[in-house]
CSV table of C-alpha atoms in Angstrom, one decimal:
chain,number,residue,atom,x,y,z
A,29,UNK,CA,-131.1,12.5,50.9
A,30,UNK,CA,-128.2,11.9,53.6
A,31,UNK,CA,-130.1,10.0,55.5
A,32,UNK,CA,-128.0,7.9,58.4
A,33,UNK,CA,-129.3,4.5,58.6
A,34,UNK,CA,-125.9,2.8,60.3
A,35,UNK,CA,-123.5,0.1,58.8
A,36,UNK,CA,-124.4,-1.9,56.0
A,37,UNK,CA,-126.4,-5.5,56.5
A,38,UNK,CA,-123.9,-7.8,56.8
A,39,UNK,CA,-122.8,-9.5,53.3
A,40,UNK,CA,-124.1,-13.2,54.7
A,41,UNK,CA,-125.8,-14.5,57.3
A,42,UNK,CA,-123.5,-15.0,60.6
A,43,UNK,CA,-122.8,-18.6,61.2
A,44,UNK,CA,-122.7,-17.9,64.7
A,45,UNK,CA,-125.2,-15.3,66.2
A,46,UNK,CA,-123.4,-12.7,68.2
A,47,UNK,CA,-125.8,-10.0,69.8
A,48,UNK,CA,-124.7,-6.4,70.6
A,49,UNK,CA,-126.8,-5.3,73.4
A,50,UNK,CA,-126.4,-3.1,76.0
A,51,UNK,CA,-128.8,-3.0,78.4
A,52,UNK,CA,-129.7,0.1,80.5
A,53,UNK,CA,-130.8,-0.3,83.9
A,54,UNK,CA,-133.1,2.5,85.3
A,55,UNK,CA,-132.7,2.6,89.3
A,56,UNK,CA,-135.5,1.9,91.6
A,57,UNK,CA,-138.4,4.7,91.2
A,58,UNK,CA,-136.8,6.1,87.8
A,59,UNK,CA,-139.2,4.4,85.6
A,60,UNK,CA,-141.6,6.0,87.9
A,61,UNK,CA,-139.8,9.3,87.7
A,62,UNK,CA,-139.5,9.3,83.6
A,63,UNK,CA,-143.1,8.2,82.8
A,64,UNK,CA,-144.8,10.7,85.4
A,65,UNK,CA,-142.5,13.3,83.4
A,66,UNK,CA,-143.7,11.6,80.0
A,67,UNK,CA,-147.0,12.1,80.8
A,68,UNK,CA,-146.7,15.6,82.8
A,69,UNK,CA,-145.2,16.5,78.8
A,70,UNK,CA,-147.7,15.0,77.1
A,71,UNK,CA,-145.7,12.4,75.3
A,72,UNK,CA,-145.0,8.5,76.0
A,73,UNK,CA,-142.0,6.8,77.3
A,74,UNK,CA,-141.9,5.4,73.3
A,75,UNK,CA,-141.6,9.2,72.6
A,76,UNK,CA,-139.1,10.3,74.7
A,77,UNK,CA,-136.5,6.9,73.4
A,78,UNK,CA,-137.2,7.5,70.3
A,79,UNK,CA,-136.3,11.3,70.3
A,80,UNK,CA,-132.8,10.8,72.8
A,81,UNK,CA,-132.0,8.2,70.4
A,82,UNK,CA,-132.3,10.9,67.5
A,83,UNK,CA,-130.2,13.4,69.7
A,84,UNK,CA,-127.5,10.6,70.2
A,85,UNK,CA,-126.8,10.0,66.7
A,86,UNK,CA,-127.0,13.6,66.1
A,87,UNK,CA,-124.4,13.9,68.6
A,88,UNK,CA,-122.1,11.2,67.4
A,89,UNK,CA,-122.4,11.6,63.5
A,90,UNK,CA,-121.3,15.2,64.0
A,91,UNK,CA,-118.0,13.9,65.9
A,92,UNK,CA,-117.5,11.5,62.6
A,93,UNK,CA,-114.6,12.7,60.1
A,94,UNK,CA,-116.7,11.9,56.9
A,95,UNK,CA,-117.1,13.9,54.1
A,96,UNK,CA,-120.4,13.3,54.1
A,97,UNK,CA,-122.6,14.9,56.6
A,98,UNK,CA,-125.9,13.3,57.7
A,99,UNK,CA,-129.3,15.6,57.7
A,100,UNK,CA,-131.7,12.8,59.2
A,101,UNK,CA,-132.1,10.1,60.6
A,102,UNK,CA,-134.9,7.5,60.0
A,103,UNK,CA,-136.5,5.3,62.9
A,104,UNK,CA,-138.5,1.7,62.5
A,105,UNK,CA,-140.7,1.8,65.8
A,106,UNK,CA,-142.8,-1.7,66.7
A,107,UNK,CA,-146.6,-0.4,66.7
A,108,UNK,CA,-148.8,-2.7,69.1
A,109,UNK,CA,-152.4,-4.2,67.5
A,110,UNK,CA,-153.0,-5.3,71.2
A,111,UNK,CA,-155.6,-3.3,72.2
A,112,UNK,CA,-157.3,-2.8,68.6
A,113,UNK,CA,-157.6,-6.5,68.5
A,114,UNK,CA,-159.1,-6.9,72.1
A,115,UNK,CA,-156.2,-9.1,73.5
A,116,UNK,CA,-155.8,-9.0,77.4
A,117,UNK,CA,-152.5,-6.7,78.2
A,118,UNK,CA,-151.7,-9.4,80.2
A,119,UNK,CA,-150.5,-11.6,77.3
A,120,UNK,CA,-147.6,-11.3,74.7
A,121,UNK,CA,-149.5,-11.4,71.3
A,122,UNK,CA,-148.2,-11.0,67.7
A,123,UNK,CA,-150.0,-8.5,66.6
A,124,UNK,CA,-147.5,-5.4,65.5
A,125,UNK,CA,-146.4,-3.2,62.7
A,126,UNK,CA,-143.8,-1.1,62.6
A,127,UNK,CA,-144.0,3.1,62.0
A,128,UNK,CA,-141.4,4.4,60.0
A,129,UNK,CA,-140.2,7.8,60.8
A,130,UNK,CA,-137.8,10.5,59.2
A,131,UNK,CA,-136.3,13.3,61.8
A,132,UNK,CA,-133.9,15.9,61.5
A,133,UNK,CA,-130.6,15.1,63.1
A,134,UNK,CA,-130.8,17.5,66.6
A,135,UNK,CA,-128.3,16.8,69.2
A,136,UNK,CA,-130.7,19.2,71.5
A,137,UNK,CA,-133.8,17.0,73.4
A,138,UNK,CA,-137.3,19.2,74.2
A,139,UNK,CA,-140.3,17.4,75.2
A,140,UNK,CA,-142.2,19.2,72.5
A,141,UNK,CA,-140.4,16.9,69.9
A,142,UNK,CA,-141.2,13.9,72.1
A,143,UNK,CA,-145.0,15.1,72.5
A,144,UNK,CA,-145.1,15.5,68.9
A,145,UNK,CA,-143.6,12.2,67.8
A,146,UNK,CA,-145.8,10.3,70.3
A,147,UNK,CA,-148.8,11.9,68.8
A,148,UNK,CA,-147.9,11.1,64.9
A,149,UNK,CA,-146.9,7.6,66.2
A,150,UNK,CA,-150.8,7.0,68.0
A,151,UNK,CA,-152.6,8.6,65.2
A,152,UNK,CA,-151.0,6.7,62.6
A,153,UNK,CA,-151.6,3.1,63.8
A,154,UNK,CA,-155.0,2.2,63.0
A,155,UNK,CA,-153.0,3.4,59.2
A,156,UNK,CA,-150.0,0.6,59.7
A,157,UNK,CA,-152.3,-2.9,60.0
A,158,UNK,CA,-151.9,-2.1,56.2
A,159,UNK,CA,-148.5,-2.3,55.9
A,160,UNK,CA,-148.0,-5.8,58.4
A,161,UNK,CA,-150.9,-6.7,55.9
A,162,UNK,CA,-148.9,-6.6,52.9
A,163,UNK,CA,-146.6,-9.7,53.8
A,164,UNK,CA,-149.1,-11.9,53.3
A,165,UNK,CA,-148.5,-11.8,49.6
A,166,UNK,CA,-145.0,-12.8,49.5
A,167,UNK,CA,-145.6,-16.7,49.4
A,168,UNK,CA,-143.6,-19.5,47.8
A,169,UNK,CA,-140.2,-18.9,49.1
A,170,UNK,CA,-140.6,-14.9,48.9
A,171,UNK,CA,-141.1,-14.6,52.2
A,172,UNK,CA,-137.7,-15.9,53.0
A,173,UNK,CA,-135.9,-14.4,50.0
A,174,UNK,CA,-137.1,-10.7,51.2
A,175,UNK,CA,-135.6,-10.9,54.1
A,176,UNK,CA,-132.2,-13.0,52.7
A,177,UNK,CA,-132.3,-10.3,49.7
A,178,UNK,CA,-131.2,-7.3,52.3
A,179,UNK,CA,-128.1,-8.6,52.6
A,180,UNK,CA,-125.1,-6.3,52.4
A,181,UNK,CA,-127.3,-3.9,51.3
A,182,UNK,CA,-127.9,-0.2,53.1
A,183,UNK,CA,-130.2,-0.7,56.2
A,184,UNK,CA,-133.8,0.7,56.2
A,185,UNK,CA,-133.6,2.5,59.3
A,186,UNK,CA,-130.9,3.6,62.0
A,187,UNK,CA,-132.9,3.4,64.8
A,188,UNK,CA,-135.0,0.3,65.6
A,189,UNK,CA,-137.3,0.6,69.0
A,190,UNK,CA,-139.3,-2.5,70.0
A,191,UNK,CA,-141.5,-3.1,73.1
A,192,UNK,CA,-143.4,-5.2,75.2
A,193,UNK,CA,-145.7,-2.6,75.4
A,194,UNK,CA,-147.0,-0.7,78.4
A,195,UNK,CA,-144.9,-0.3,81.3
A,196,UNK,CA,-146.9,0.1,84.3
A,197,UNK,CA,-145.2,1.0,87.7
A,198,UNK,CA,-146.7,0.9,91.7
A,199,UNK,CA,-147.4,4.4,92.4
A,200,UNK,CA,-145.9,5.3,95.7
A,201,UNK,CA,-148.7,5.4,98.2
């Protein structure tokens, strides 16, 4: 399927945990900026990550040497239960899922591909309390051994995006 989903898991588990982030900072008023462009395109701030994300991998599995040559790319994206369970947006609740999506590898961003993620993405969350469901059933020790059991193996996805949730910004008066 050539389907880019990064490194392998690593063989064990790390006996010291070593994080790779990098966080972006966006300047005073640019969260302002991007979400009243978001929403001017009809898409989410979710939307328009998800899809620079897919144009960045695009970008840099084209530059690789490798004989084989990705198609797509698939992304794991945290879906909120927030507001279908009634919990205050105030509050940091665990109630997610996660939407799986696969995309063709496009260096090239357009807001249509962000409007059009951001609408498979809302329409398919009442769908995904199903699939947080399902974990429910791995008791006695399974639980543990699912996640333990991915171990060295191929990742599931090559783009993870997780949330808080709704960024809200003062509106310049």
């Amino acid at each position: 399927r050539k389907v880019w989903t990064g490194n392998k898991v690593v063989p064990k588990a790390p006996s010291s945990a070593k994080n790779r982030v990098q966080i972006i900072t966006v300047e005073e008023g640019g969260a302002a900026r991007i979400l009243a462009s978001a929403k001017k395109h009809g898409t989410t701030l979710t939307g328009v990550i998800y899809i620079l994300a897919v144009n960045v991998v695009a970008q840099l599995s084209s530059e690789q040497p490798s004989k084989k040559k990705y198609k797509r790319v698939n992304g794991v994206i945290a879906a909120s239960f927030q507001r279908l369970a009634k919990y205050s947006p105030d509050i940091v609740a665990d109630a997610v899922s996660v939407y799986t999506s696969f995309d063709k590898l496009d260096p090239n961003f357009s807001w249509e591909k962000a409007a059009s993620f951001s609408s498979k993405l809302h329409k398919e969350i009442p769908r995904l309390r199903e699939i947080i469901g399902c974990l429910k059933f791995l008791k006695g020790g399974l639980f543990e051994l699912y996640f333990t059991g991915k171990f060295g193996t191929k990742r599931e996805a090559g783009i993870l995006i997780s949330n808080l949730g709704a960024i809200r910004v003062k509106q310049d008066e």
